[in-house]
Coordinates of C-alpha atoms and ligand atoms in Angstrom, one line a residue:
X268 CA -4.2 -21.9 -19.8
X269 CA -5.1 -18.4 -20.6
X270 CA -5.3 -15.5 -18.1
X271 CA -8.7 -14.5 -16.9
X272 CA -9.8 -12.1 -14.0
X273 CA -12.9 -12.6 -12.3
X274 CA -14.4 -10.0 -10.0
X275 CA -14.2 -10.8 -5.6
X276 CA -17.4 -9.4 -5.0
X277 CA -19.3 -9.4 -8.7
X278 CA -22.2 -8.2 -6.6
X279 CA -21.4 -5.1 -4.9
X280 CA -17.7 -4.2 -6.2
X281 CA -17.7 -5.4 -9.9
X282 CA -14.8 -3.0 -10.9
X283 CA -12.7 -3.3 -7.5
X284 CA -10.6 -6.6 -6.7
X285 CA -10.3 -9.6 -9.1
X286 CA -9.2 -12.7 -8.5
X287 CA -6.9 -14.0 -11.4
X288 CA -6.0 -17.4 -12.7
X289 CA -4.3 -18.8 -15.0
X290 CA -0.9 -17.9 -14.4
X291 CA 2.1 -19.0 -13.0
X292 CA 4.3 -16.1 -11.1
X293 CA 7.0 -18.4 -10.8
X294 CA 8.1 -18.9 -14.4
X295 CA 9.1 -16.1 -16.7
X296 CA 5.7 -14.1 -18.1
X297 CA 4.9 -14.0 -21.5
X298 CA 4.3 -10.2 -23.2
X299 CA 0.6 -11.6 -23.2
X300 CA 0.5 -12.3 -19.7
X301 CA 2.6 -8.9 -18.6
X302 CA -0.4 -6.8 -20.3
X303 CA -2.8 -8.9 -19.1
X304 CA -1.6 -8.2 -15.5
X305 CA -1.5 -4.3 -16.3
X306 CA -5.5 -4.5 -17.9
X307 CA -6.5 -6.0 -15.0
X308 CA -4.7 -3.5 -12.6
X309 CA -5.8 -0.5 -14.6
X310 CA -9.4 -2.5 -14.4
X311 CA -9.7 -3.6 -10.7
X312 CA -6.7 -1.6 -8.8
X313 CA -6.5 -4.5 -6.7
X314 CA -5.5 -8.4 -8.1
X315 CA -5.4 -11.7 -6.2
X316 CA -3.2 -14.4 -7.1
X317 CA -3.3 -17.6 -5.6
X318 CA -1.2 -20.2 -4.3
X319 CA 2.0 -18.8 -5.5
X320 CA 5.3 -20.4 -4.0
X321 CA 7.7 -17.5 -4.7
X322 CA 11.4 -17.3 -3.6
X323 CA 11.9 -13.8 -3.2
X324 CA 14.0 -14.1 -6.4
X325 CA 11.4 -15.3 -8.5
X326 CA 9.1 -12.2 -6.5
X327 CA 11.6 -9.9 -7.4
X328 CA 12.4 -10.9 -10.8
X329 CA 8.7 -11.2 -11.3
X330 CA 7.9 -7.8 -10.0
X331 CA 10.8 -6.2 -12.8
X332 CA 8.6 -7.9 -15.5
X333 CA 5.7 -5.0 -14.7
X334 CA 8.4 -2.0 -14.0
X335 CA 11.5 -0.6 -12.4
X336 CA 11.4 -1.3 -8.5
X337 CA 11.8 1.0 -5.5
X338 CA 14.3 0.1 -2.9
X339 CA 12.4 -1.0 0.5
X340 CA 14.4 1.6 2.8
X341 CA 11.2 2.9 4.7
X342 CA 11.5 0.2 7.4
X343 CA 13.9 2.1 9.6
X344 CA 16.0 -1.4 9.7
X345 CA 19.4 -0.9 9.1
X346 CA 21.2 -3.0 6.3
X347 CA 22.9 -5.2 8.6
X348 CA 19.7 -6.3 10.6
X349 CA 17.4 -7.4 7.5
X350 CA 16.5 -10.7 7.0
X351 CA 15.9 -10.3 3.2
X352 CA 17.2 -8.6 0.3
X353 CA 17.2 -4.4 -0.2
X354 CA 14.4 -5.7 -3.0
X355 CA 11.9 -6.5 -0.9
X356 CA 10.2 -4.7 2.0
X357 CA 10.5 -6.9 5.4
X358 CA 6.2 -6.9 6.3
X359 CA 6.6 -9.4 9.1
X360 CA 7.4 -9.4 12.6
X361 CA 10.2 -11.4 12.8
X362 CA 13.7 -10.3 13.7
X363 CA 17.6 -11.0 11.5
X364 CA 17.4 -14.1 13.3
X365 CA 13.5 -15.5 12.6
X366 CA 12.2 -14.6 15.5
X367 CA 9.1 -13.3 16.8
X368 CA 9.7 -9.6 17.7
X369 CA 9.0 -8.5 21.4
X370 CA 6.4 -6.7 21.6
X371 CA 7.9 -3.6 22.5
X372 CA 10.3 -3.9 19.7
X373 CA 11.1 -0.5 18.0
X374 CA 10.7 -2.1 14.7
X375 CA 7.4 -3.4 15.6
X376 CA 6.3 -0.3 16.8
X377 CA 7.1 1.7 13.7
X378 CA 5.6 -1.3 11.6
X379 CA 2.4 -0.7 13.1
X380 CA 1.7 2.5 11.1
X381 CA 0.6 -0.3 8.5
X382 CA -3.0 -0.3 10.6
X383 CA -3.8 2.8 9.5
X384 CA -5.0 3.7 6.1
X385 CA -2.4 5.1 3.8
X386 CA -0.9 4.2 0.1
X387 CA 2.5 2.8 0.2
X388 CA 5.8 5.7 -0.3
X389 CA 3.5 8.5 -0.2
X390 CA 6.2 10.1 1.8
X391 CA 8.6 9.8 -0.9
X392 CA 9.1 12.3 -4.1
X393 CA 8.5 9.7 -6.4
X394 CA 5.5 7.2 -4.4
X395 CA 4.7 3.6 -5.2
X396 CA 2.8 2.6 -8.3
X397 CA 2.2 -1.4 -7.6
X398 CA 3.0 -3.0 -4.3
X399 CA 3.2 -6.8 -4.7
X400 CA 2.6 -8.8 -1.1
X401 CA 3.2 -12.1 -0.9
X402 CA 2.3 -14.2 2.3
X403 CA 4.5 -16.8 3.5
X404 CA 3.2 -17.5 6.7
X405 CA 0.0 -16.4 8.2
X406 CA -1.5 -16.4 11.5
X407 CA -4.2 -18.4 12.3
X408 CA -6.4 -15.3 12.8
X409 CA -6.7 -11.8 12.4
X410 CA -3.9 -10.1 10.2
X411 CA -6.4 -9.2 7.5
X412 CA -5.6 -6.6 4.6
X413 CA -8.1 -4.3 3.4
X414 CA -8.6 -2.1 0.5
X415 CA -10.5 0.9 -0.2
X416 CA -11.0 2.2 -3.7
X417 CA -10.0 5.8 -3.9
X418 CA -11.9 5.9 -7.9
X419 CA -15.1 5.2 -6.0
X420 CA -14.0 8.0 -2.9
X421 CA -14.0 10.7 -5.4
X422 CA -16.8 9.9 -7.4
X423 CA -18.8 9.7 -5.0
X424 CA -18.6 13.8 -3.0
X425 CA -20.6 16.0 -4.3
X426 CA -19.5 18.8 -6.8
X427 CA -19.2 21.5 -4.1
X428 CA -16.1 19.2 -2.9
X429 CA -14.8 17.7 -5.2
X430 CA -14.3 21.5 -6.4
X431 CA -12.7 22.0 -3.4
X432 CA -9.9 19.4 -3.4
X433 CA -9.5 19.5 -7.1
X434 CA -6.2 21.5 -6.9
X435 CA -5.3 20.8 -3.4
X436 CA -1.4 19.8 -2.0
X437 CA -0.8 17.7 0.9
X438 CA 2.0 17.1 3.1
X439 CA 3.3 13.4 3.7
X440 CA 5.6 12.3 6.2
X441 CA 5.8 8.7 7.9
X442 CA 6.4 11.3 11.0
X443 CA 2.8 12.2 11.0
X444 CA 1.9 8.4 10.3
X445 CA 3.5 7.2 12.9
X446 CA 2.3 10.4 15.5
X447 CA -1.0 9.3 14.9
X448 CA 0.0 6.0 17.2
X449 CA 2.1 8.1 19.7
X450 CA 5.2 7.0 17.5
X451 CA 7.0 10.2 18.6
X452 CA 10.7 9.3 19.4
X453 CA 12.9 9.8 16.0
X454 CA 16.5 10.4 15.9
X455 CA 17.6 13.5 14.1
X456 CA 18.9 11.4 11.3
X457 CA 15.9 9.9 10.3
X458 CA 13.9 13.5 11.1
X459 CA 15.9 14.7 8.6
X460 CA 15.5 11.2 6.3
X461 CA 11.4 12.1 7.1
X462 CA 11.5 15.7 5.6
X463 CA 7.7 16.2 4.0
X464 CA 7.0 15.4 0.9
X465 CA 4.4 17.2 -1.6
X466 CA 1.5 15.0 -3.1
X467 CA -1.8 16.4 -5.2
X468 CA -5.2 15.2 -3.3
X469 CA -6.4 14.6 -6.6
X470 CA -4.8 12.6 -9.2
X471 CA -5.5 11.2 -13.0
X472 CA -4.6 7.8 -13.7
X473 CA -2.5 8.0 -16.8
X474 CA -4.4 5.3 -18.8
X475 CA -8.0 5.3 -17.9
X476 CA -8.0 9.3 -16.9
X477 CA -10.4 9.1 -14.3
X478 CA -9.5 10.8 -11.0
X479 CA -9.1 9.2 -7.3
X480 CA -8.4 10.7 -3.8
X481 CA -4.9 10.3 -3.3
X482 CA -5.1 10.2 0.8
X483 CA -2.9 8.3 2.9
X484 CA -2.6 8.4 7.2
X485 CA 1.1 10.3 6.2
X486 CA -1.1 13.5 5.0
X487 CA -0.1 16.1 7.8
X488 CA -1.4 18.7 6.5
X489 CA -3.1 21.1 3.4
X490 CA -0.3 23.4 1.6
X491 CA -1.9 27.1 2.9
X492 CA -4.3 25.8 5.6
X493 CA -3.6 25.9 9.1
X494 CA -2.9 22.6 10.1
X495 CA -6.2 21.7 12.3
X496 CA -8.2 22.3 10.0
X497 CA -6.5 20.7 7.1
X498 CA -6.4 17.5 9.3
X499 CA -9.6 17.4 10.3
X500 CA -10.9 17.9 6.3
X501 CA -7.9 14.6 5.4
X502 CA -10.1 12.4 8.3
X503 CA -13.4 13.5 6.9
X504 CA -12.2 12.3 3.6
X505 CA -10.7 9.0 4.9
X506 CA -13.9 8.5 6.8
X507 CA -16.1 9.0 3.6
X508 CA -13.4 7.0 1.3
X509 CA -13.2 4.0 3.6
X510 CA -16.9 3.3 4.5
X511 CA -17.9 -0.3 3.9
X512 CA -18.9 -0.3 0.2
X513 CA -15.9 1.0 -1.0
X514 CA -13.7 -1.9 1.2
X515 CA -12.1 -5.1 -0.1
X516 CA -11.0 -7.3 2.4
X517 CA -8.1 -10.0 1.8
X518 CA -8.5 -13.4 3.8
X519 CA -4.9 -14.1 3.4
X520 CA -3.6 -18.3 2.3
X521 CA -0.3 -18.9 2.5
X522 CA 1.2 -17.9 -0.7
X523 CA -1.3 -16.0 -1.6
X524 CA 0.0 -12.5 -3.6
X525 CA -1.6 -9.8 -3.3
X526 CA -1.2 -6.5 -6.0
X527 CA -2.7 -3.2 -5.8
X528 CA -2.1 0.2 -7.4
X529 CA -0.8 3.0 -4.8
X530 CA -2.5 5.3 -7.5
X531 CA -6.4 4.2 -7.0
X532 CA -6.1 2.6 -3.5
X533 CA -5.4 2.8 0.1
X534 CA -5.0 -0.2 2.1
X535 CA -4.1 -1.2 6.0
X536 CA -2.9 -4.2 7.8
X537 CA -5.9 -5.4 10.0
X538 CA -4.5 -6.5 14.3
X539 CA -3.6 -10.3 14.9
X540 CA -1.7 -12.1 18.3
X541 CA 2.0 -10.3 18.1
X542 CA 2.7 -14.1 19.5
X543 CA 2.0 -15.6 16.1
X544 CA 4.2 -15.0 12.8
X545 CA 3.1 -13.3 10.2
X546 CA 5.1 -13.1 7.2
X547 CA 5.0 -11.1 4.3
X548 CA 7.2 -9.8 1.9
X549 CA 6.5 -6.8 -0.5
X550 CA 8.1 -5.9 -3.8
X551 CA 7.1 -2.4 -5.1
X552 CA 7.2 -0.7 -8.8
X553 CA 7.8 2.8 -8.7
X554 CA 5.7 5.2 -10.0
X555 CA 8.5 7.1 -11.4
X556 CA 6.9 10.5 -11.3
X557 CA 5.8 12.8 -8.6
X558 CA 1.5 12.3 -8.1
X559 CA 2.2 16.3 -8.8
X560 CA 2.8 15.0 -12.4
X561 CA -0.6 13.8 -12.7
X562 CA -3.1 16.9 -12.4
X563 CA -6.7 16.8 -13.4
Ligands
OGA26 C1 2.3 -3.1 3.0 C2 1.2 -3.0 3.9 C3 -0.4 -4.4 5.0 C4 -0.4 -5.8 5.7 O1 2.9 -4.2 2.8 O2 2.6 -2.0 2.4 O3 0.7 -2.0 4.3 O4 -1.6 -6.3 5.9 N1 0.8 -4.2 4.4 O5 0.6 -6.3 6.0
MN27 MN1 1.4 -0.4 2.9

């Protein structure tokens, strides 16, 4: 069967989210299928896949066939208390043992910096290119993921500003992230692990050359603005790049997978009963250059 694309809202967001069938992510793609994948991502910046019974092996081995991966050591779980391999990023609740997190968990806590909007390893030298999120269990409500196409932010200010953040530098750190929630208590060791990390505000996509708002709740501030006033200019621009039209949101199935491009998007995790499992379990290609690589 071949590959086709079709867009999730054909109405009001032809050229963000498709919806792809065709293909099985189990079984070893063909060239043909690999580009097809990378059209569609270049083309949507976000693709659904549906009912795809991954093992994590056949997720991770998968997620090599579109680039090299990033190791999943933002989590702030040591080795010895993951649940899965250093290939995948642990998105659920659940504890080394399978079980539901208390609520007051650390690990939970830190997790929660997924609610807010922000594009995956932003705090890191080298960010995220593709994230790949594959649901294995689901609550029964709630637990959402939204998108917001960062293509459509930028288009859409006016001259005047996009001018103004042409040539701008932020500041990520999962430090600020995490502040945001009143996440404040960090060891020295990972202080030092959190050390800012420059991005542009305004990057070009290698392929298609069209420039997006690379924003992302880990922004803490403007390289040569105070820092009040660059944070207040980051929220104004999350505020204008998240408003309705620009939003997908994903109704999660089981086995659903989910891939967007760190590059074009931000995303966050939407609330849902901390009693209930949720797990999901993300395998990331790197980007393999800094976003200050990709200037206007
Ligand atoms: C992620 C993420 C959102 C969610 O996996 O990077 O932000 O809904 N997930 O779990
Ligand atoms: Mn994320």
């Amino acid at each position: 069967m071949a590959v086709a694309i079709r867009a999730c809202d054909p109405i009001s967001r032809p050229a963000f989210a498709g919806e792809v069938s065709g293909i099985d992510l189990t079984r070893e793609l063909s060239p043909a299928a690999v580009t097809a994948i990378h059209d569609g991502m270049t083309r949507f910046g976000v693709l659904v896949f549906r009912e795809q019974k991954l093992t994590d092996e056949q997720q991770v081995a998968f997620s090599r066939q579109l680039g090299p991966l990033e190791d999943a050591i933002s989590d702030l779980r040591p080795v010895e208390e993951r649940r899965i391999s250093m290939d995948l990023s642990d998105i659920s609740n659940l504890d080394q043992d399978n079980r539901v997190m208390a609520r007051d968990d650390r690990r939970r806590l830190f997790g929660l910096g997924n609610l807010l909007w922000h594009s995956d390893s932003s705090f890191k030298t080298v960010p995220a290119k593709y994230s790949l999120l594959s649901a294995r269990a689901i609550p029964p409500r709630g637990g959402n993921t939204e998108f917001a196409d960062m293509r459509a932010a930028y288009d859409t200010l006016d001259e005047e500003a996009k001018a103004e953040v042409r040539d701008l530098i932020c500041e990520h750190s999962q430090i600020y992230s995490r502040g945001l929630l009143g996440f404040t208590e960090f060891t020295e060791e990972e202080i030092k692990l959190c050390a800012p990390v420059r991005q542009r505000l305004v990057r070009r996509h290698p392929v298609t050359g069209q420039l997006s708002l690379y924003l992302s709740s880990h922004i803490g501030t403007i390289v040569g603005w105070p820092v009040p006033e660059a944070r207040a200019f980051v929220r104004d621009l999350v505020e204008h790049g998240t408003q309705r039209q620009f939003v997908y949101a994903h109704a999660w199935r089981p086995f659903d997978l989910v891939i967007w491009d760190n590059r074009v998007t931000m995303h966050r995790a939407r609330r849902y009963d901390p009693a209930e499992v949720r797990d999901m379990r993300r395998t990331t290609v790197t980007n393999e250059v800094s976003s200050l690589e990709q200037a206007p």
